[in-house]
mmCIF file of C-alpha atoms in Angstrom:
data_model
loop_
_atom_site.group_PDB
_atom_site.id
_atom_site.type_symbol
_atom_site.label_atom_id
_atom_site.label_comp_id
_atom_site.label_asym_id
_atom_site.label_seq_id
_atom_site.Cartn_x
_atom_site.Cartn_y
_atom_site.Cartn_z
ATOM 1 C CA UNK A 1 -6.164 -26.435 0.748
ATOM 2 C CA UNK A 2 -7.571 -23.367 -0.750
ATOM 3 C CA UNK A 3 -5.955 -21.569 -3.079
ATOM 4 C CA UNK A 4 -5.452 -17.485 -3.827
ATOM 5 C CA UNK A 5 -4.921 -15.123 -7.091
ATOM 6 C CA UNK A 6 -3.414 -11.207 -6.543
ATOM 7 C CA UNK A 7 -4.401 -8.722 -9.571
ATOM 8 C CA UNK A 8 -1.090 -6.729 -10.028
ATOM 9 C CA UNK A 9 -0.425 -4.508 -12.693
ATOM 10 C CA UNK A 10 2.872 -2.233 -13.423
ATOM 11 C CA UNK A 11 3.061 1.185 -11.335
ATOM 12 C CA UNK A 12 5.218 2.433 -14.386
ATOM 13 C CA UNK A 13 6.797 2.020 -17.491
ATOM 14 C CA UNK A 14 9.852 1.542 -15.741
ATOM 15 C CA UNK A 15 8.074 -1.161 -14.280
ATOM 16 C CA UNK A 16 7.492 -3.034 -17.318
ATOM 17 C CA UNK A 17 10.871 -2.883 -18.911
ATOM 18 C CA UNK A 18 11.978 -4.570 -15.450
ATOM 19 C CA UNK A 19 9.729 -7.359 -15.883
ATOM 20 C CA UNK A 20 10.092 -7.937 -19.523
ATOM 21 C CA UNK A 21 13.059 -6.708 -21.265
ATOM 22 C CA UNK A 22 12.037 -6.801 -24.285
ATOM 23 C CA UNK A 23 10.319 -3.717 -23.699
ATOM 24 C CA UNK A 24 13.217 -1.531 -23.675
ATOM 25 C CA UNK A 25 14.031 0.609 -26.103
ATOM 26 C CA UNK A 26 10.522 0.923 -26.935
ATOM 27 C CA UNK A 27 9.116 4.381 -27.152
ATOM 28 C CA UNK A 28 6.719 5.433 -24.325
ATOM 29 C CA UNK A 29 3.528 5.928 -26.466
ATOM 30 C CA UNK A 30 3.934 2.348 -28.173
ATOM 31 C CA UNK A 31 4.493 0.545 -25.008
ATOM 32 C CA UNK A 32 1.094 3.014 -23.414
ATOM 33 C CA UNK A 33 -0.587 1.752 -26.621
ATOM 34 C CA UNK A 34 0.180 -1.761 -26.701
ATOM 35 C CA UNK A 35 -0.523 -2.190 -23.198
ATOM 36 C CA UNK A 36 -4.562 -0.699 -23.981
ATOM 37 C CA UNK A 37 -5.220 -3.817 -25.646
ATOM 38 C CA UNK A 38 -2.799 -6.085 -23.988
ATOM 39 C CA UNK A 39 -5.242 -9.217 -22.402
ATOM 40 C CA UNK A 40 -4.452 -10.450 -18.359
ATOM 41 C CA UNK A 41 -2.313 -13.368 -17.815
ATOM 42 C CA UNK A 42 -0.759 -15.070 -15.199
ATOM 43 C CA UNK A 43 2.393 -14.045 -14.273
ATOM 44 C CA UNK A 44 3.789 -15.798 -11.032
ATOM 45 C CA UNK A 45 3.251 -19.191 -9.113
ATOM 46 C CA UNK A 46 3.341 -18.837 -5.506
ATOM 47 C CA UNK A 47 4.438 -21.978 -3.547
ATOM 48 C CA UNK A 48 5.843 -22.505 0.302
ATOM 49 C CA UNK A 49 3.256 -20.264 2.237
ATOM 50 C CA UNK A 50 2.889 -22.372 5.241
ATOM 51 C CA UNK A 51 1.873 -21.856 8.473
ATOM 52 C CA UNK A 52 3.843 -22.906 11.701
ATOM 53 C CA UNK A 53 0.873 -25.224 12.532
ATOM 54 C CA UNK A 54 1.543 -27.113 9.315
ATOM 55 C CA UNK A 55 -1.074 -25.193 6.582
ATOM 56 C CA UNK A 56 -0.129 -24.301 3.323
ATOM 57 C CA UNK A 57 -1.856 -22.403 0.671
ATOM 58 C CA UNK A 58 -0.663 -21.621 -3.107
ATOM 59 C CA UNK A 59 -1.808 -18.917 -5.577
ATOM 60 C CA UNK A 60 -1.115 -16.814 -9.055
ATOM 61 C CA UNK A 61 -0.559 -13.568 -9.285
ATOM 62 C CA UNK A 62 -2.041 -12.368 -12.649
ATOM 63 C CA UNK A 63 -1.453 -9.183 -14.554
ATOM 64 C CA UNK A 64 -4.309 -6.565 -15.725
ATOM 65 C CA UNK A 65 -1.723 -4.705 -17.587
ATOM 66 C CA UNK A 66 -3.007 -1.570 -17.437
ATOM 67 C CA UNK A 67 -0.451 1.881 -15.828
ATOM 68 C CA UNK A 68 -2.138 3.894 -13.000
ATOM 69 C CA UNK A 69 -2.702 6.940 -15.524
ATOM 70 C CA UNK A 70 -4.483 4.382 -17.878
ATOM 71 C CA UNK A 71 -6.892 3.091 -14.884
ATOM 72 C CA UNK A 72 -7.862 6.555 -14.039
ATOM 73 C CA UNK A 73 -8.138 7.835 -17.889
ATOM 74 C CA UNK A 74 -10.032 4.578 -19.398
ATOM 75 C CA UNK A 75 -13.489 4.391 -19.393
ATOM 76 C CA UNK A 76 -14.880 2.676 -15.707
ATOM 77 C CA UNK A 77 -15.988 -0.431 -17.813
ATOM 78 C CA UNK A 78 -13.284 -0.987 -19.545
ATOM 79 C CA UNK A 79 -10.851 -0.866 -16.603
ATOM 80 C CA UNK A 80 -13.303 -3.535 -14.707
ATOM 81 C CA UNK A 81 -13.233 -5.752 -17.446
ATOM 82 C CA UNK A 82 -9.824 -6.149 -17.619
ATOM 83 C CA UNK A 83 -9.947 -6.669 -13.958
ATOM 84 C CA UNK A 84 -12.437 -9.204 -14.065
ATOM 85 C CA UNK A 85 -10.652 -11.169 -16.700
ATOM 86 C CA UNK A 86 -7.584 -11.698 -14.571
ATOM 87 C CA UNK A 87 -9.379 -12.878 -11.408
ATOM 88 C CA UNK A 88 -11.062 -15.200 -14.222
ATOM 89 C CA UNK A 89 -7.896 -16.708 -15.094
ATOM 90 C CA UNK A 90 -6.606 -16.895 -11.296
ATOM 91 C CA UNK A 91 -9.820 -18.536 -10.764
ATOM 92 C CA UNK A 92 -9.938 -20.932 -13.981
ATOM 93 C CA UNK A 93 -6.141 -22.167 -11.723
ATOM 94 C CA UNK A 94 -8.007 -23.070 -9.417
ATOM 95 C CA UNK A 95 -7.675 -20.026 -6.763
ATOM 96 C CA UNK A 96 -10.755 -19.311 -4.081
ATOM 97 C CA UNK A 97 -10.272 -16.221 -3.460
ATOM 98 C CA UNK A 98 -9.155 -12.717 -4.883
ATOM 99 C CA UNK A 99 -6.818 -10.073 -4.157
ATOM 100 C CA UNK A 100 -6.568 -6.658 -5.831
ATOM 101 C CA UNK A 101 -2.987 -4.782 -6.031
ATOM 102 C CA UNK A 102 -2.583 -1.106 -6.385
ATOM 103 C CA UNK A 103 -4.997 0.962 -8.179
ATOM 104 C CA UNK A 104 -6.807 -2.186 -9.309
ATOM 105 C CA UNK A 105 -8.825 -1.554 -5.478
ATOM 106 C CA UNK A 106 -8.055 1.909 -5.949
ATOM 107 C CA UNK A 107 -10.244 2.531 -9.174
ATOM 108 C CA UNK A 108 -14.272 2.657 -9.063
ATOM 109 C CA UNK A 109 -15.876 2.065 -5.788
ATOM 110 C CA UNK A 110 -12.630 0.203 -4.023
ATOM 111 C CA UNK A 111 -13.554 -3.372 -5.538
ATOM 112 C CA UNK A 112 -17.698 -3.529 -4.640
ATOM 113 C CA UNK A 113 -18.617 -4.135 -8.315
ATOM 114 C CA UNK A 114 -15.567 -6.023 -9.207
ATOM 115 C CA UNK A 115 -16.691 -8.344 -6.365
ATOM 116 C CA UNK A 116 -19.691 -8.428 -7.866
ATOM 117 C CA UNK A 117 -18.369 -9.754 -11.390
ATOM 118 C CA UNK A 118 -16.121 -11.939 -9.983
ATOM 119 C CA UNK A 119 -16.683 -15.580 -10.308
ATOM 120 C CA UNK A 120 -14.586 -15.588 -6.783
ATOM 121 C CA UNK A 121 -14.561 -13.558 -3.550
ATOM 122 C CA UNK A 122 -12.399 -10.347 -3.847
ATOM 123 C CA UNK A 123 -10.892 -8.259 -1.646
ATOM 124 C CA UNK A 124 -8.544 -5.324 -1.740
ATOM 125 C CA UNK A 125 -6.183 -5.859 1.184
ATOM 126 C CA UNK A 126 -6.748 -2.410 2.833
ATOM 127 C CA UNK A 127 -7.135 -4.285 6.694
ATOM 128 C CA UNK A 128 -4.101 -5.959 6.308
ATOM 129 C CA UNK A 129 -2.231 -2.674 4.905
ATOM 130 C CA UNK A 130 -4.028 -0.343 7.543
ATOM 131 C CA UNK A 131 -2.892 -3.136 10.358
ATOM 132 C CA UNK A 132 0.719 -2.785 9.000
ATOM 133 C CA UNK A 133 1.160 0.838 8.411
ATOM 134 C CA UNK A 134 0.027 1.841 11.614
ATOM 135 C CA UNK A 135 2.433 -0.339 13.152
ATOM 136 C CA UNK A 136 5.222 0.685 11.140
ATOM 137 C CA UNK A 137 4.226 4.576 11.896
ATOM 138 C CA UNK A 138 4.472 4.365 15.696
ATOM 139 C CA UNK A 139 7.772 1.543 15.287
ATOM 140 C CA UNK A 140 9.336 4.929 12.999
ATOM 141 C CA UNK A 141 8.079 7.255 16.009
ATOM 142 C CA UNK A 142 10.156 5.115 18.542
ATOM 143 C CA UNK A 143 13.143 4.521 16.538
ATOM 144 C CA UNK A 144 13.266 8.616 15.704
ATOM 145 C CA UNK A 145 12.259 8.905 19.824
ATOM 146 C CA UNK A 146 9.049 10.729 18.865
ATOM 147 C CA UNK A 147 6.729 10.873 21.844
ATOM 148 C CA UNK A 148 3.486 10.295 19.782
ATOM 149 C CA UNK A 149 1.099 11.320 22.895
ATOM 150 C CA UNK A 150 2.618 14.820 22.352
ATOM 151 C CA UNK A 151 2.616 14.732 18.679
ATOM 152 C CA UNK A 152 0.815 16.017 16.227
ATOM 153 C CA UNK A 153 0.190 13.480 13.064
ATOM 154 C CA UNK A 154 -0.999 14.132 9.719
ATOM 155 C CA UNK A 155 -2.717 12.358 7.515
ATOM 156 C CA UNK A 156 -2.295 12.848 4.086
ATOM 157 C CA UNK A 157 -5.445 11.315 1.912
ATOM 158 C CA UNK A 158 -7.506 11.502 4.776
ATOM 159 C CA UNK A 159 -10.798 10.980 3.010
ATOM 160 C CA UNK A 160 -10.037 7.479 1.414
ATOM 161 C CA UNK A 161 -10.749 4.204 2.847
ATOM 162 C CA UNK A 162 -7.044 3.556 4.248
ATOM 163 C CA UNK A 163 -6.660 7.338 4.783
ATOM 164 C CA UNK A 164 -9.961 7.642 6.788
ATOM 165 C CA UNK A 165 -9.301 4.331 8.864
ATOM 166 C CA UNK A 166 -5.367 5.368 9.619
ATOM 167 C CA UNK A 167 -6.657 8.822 11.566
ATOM 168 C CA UNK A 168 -9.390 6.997 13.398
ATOM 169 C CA UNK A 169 -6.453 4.605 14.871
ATOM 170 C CA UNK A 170 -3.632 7.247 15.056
ATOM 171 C CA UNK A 171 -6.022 9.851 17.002
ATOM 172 C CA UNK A 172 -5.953 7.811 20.241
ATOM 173 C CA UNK A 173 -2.351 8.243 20.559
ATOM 174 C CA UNK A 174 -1.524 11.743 19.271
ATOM 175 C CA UNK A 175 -2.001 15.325 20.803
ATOM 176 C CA UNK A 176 -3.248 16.803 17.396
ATOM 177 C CA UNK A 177 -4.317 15.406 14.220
ATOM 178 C CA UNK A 178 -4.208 17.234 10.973
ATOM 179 C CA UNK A 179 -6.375 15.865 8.131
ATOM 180 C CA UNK A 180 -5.556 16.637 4.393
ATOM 181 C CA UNK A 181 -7.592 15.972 1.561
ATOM 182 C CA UNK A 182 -8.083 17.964 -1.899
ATOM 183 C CA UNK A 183 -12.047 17.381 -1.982
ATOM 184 C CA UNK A 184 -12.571 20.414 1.123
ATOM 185 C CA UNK A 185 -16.736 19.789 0.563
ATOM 186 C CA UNK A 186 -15.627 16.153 1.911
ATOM 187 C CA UNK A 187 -13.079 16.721 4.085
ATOM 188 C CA UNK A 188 -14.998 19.391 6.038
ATOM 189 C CA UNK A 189 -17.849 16.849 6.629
ATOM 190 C CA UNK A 190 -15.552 14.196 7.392
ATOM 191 C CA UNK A 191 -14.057 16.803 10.040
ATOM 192 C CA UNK A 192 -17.452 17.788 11.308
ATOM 193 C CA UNK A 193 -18.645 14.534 11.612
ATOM 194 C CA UNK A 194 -16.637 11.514 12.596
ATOM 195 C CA UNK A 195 -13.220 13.119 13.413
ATOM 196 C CA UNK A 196 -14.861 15.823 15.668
ATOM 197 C CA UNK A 197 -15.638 12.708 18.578
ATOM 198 C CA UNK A 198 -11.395 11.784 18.010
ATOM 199 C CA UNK A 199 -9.739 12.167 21.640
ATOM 200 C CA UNK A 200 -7.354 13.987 19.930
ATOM 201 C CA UNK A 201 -7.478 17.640 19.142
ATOM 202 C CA UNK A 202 -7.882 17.820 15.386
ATOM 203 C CA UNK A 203 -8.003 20.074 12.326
ATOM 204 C CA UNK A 204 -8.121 20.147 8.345
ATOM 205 C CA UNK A 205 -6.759 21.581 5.374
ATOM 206 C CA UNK A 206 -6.687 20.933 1.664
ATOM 207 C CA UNK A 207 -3.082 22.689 1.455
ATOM 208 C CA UNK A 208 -0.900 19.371 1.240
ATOM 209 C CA UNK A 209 2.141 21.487 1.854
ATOM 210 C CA UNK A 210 0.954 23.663 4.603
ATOM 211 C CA UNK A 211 -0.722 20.355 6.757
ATOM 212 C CA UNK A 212 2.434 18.557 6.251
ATOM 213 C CA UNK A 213 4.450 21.206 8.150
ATOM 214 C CA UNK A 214 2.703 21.372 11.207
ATOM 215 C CA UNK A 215 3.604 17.176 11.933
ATOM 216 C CA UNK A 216 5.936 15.292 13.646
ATOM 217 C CA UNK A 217 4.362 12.184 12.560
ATOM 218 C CA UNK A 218 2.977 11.581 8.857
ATOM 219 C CA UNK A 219 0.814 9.014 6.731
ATOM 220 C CA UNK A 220 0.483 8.992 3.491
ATOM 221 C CA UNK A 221 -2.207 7.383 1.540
ATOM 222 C CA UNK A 222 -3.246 9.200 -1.726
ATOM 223 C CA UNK A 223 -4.759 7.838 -5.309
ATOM 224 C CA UNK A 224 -1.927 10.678 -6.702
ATOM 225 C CA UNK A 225 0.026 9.469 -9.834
ATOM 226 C CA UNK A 226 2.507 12.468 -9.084
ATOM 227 C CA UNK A 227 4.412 13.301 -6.253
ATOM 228 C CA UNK A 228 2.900 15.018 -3.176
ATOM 229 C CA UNK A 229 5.289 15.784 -0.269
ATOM 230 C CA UNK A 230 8.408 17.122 -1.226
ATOM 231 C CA UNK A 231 11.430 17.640 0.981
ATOM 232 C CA UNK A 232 10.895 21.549 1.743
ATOM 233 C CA UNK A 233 7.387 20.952 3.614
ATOM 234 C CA UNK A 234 8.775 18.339 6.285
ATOM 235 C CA UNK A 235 10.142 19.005 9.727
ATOM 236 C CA UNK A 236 13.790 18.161 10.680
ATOM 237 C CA UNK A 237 13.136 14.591 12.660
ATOM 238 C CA UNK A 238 9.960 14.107 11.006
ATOM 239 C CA UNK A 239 8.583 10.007 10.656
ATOM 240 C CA UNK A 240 6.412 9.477 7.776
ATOM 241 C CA UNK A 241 5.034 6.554 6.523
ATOM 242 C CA UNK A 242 4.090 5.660 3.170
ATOM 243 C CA UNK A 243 1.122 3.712 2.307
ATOM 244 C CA UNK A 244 0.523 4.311 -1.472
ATOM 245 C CA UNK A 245 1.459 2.703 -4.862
ATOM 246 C CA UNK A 246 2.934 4.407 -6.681
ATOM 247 C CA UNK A 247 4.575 6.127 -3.466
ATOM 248 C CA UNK A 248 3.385 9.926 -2.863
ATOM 249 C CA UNK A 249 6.764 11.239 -1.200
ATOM 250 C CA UNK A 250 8.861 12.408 -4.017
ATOM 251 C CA UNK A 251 12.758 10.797 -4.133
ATOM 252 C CA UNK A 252 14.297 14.131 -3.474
ATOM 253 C CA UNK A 253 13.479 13.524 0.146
ATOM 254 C CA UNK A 254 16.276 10.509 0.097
ATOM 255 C CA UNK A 255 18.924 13.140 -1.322
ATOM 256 C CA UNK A 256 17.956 16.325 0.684
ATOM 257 C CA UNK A 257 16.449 15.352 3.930
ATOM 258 C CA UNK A 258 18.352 13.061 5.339
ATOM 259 C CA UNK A 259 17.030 14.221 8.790
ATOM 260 C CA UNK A 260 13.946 12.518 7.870
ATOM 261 C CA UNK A 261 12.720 8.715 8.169
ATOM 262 C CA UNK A 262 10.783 7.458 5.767
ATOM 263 C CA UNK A 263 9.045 4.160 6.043
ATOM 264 C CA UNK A 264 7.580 1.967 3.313
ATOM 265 C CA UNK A 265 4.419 0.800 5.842
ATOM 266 C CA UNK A 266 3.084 -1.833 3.898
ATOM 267 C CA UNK A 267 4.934 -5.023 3.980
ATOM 268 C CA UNK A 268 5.243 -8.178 6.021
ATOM 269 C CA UNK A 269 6.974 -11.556 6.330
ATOM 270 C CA UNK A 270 4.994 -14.479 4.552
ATOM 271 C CA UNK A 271 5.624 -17.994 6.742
ATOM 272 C CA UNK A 272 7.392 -20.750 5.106
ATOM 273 C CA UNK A 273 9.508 -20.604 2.621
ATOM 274 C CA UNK A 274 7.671 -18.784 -0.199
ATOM 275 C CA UNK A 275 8.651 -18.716 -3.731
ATOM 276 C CA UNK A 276 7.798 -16.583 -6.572
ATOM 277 C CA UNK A 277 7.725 -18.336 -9.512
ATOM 278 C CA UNK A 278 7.756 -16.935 -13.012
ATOM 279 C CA UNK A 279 5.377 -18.916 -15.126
ATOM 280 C CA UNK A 280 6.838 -18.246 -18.461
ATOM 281 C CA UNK A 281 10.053 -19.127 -17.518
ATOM 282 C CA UNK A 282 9.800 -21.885 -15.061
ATOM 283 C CA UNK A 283 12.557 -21.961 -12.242
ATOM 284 C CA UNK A 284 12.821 -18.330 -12.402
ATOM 285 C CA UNK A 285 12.444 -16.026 -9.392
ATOM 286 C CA UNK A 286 9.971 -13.101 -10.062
ATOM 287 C CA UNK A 287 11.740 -10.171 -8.827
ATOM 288 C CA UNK A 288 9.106 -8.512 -6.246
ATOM 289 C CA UNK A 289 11.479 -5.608 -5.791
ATOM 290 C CA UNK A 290 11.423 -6.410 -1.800
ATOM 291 C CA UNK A 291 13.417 -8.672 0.398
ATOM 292 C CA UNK A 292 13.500 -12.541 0.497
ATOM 293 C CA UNK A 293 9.900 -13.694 2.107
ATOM 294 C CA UNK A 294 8.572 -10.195 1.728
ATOM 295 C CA UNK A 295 5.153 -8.986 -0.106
ATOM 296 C CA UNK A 296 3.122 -6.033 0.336
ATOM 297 C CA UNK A 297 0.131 -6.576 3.253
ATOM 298 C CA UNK A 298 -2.569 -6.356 0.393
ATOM 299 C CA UNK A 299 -0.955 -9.495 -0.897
ATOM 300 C CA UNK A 300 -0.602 -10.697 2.687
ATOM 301 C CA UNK A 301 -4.006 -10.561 3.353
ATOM 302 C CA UNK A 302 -5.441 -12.469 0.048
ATOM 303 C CA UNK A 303 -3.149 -15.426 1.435
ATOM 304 C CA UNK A 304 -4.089 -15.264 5.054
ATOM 305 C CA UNK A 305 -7.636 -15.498 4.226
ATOM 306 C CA UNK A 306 -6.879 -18.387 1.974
ATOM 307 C CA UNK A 307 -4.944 -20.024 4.805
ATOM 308 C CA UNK A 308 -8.037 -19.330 7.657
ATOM 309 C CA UNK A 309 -9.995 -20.734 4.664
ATOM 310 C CA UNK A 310 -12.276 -17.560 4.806
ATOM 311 C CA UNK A 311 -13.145 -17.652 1.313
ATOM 312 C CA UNK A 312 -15.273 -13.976 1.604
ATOM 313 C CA UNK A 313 -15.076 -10.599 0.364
ATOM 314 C CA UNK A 314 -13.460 -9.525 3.729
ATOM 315 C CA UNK A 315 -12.287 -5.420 2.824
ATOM 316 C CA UNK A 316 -14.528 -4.002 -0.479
ATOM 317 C CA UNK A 317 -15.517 -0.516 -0.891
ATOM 318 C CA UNK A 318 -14.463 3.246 0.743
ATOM 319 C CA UNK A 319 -15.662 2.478 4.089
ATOM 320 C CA UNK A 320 -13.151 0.486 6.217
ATOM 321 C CA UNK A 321 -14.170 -1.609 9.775
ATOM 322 C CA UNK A 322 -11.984 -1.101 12.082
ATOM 323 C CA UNK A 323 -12.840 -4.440 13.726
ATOM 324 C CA UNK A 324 -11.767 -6.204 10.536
ATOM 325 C CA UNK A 325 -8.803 -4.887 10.949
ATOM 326 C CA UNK A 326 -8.341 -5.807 14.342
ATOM 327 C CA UNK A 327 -9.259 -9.347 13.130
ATOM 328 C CA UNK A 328 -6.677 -9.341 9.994
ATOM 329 C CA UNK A 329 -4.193 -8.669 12.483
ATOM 330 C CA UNK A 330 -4.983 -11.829 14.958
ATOM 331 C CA UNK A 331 -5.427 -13.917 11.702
ATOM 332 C CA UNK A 332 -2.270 -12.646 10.167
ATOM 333 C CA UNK A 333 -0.506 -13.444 14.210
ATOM 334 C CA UNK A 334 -2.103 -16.770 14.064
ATOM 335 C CA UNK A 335 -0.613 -17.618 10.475
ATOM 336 C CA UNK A 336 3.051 -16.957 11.131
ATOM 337 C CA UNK A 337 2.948 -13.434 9.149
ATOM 338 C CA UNK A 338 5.629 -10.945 11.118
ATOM 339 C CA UNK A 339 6.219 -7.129 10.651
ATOM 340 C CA UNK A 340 8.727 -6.932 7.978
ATOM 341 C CA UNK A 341 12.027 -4.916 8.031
ATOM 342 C CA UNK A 342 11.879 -1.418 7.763
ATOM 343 C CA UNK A 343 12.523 -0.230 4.227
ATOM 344 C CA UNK A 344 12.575 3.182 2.217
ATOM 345 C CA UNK A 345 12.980 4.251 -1.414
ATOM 346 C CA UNK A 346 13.706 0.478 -2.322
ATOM 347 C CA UNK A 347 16.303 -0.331 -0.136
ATOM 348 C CA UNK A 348 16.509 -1.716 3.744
ATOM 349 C CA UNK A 349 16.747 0.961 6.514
ATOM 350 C CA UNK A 350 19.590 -0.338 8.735
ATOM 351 C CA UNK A 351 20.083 0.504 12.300
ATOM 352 C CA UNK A 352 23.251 2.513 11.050
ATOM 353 C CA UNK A 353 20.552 4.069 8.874
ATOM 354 C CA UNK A 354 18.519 5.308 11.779
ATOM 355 C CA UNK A 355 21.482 6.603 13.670
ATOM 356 C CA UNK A 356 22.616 8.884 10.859
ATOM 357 C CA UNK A 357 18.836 10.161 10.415
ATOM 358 C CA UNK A 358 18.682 11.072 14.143
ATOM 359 C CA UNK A 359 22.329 12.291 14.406
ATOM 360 C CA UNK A 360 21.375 14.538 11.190
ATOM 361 C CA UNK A 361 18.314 16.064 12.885
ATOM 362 C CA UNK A 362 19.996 16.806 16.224
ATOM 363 C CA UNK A 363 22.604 18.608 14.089
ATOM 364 C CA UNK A 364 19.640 20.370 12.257
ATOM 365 C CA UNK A 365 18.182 21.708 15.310
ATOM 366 C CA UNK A 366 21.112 23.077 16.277
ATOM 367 C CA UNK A 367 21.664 25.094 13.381
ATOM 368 C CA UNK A 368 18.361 26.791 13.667
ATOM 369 C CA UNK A 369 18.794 27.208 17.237
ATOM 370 C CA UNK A 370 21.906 29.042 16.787
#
């Protein structure tokens, strides 16, 4: 059997008082400070990932306790280290391969020189989260009865490895593309170079506001710490799918557009009967903040390669295959891994759910047609 490790750290302090209560109460600058010098350890035993042909695999998730503000602020060497010391203690457990969470493949040069450090294979999971947003985009699209082929989709972090990938798939199925980016010297060359052969008519801006207007159909997958689409720029009915950690569309869009769907894209069903495992405190259930048998697909791909025993950086760096995500997919199939439930803002997005979202928007449109 081989055997996995996942790199997570906390998205927020918030975060961190969740998963150890002692931390609460603390003020915000001691908890920043003590976690600059606080060392990677394991966390959680994973158990009961097994296949329906009978394979099982088992694995660690281990902490680089480090916030997303600190990865971006902390010198590039630092932040690696500390990255490089967890897998070293997922691998020292005996895992084969790596996984990185969050901005852990975020940071750098999306997990190439981590990789390179690493005593194990790494990779960041970006197939496996590409394979599953997608899927969850078009599944919001026909729940919301948006005809995609006369849609126009925007992608919101179009310049990034999962942002870049995401408009190459969408653009076969849409009627316009819009590509946003902040960086316009690399989003124009993006434009002028690889989207300008999309089948799709397309077009850019750097105006996140502006490009999120003009769709009916919306990904989302930014580096931002801070919110980036807010409920005023979206169009009543409008599907958009989130791909980032920490998530990019600010809350207010639960409370104030409830003509809206919004889909967390990333997850999936783990076969078996998979438990969580808090090391420190054996027999207790690490609280993943999902539903039963859920993870995110980053994770879901570290254990799928484990179980196809592909022990190989699969997904590194900014540039994403397409046919490896193609081939995540079939391995994912092959393993037992299913789509998981449709989820937003924490909590599970219920058929009722969906009904009052599309009820809300047809009562919308009515409003601004009279």
């Amino acid at each position: 059997m081989k055997r996995f490790c996942f790199v997570i750290h906390p998205l927020s302090l918030q975060d961190v008082a969740r998963y150890e209560p002692g931390a609460k109460g603390k003020g915000d600058a001691i908890m920043r400070k003590i976690m600059s010098w606080m060392p990677p350890w394991a966390v959680v035993h994973v158990t009961g990932v097994r296949t329906p042909d009978g394979r099982e695999t088992e694995g660690w998730f281990v902490s680089a306790p480090l916030l997303p503000e600190q990865m971006i602020e902390f010198p590039r060497e630092q932040v690696y280290e500390r990255i490089v010391a967890a897998i070293r203690i997922g691998a020292e457990l005996g895992a084969d391969v790596a996984g990185l969470g969050a901005f852990t493949a975020v940071v750098g040069d999306g997990g190439v020189t981590v990789n390179e450090r690493s005593p194990i294979p790494v990779t960041t999971g970006n197939s496996l989260t590409i394979k599953a947003g997608i899927d969850s985009l078009f599944r919001g699209a026909r729940e919301m009865e948006v005809d995609a082929s006369r849609a126009t989709a925007v992608v919101v972090g179009a310049t990034g490895s999962i942002g870049s990938a995401c408009a190459e798939l969408i653009a076969p199925h849409v009627e316009r593309l819009v590509l946003v980016a902040r960086n316009e010297t690399r989003l124009r060359k993006f434009a002028e170079t690889k989207a300008a052969h999309y089948p799709c008519e397309t077009s850019w801006t750097t105006d996140v506001n502006e490009g999120v207007r003009r769709g009916q159909l919306i990904v989302t997958a930014t580096s931002s710490t801070q919110d980036v689409i807010e409920p005023e720029s979206l169009q009543t009915g409008a599907v958009v799918c989130e791909l980032s950690l920490p998530h990019d569309v600010s809350v207010r869009v639960s409370g104030e557009r409830p003509d809206v769907l919004v889909v967390e894209g990333g997850n999936v069903l783990v076969p078996g009967n998979p438990r969580f495992e808090r090391i420190r405190e054996p027999g207790t259930e690490f609280d993943l903040n999902l539903p039963p048998k859920t993870v995110l697909a980053c994770m879901g791909e570290t254990m799928v390669l484990a179980l196809e025993e592909r022990i190989e950086p699969f997904t590194l760096g900014r540039g994403i295959d397409l046919r490896k995500v193609v081939e995540i997919g079939e391995m994912a199939d092959r393993c037992g891994f299913a789509p998981a439930s449709m989820r937003a803002f924490d909590a599970a997005i219920t058929p009722e759910r969906i009904a009052a979202t599309k009820a809300a928007a047809h009562a919308r449109r009515k409003e601004v047609v009279a």
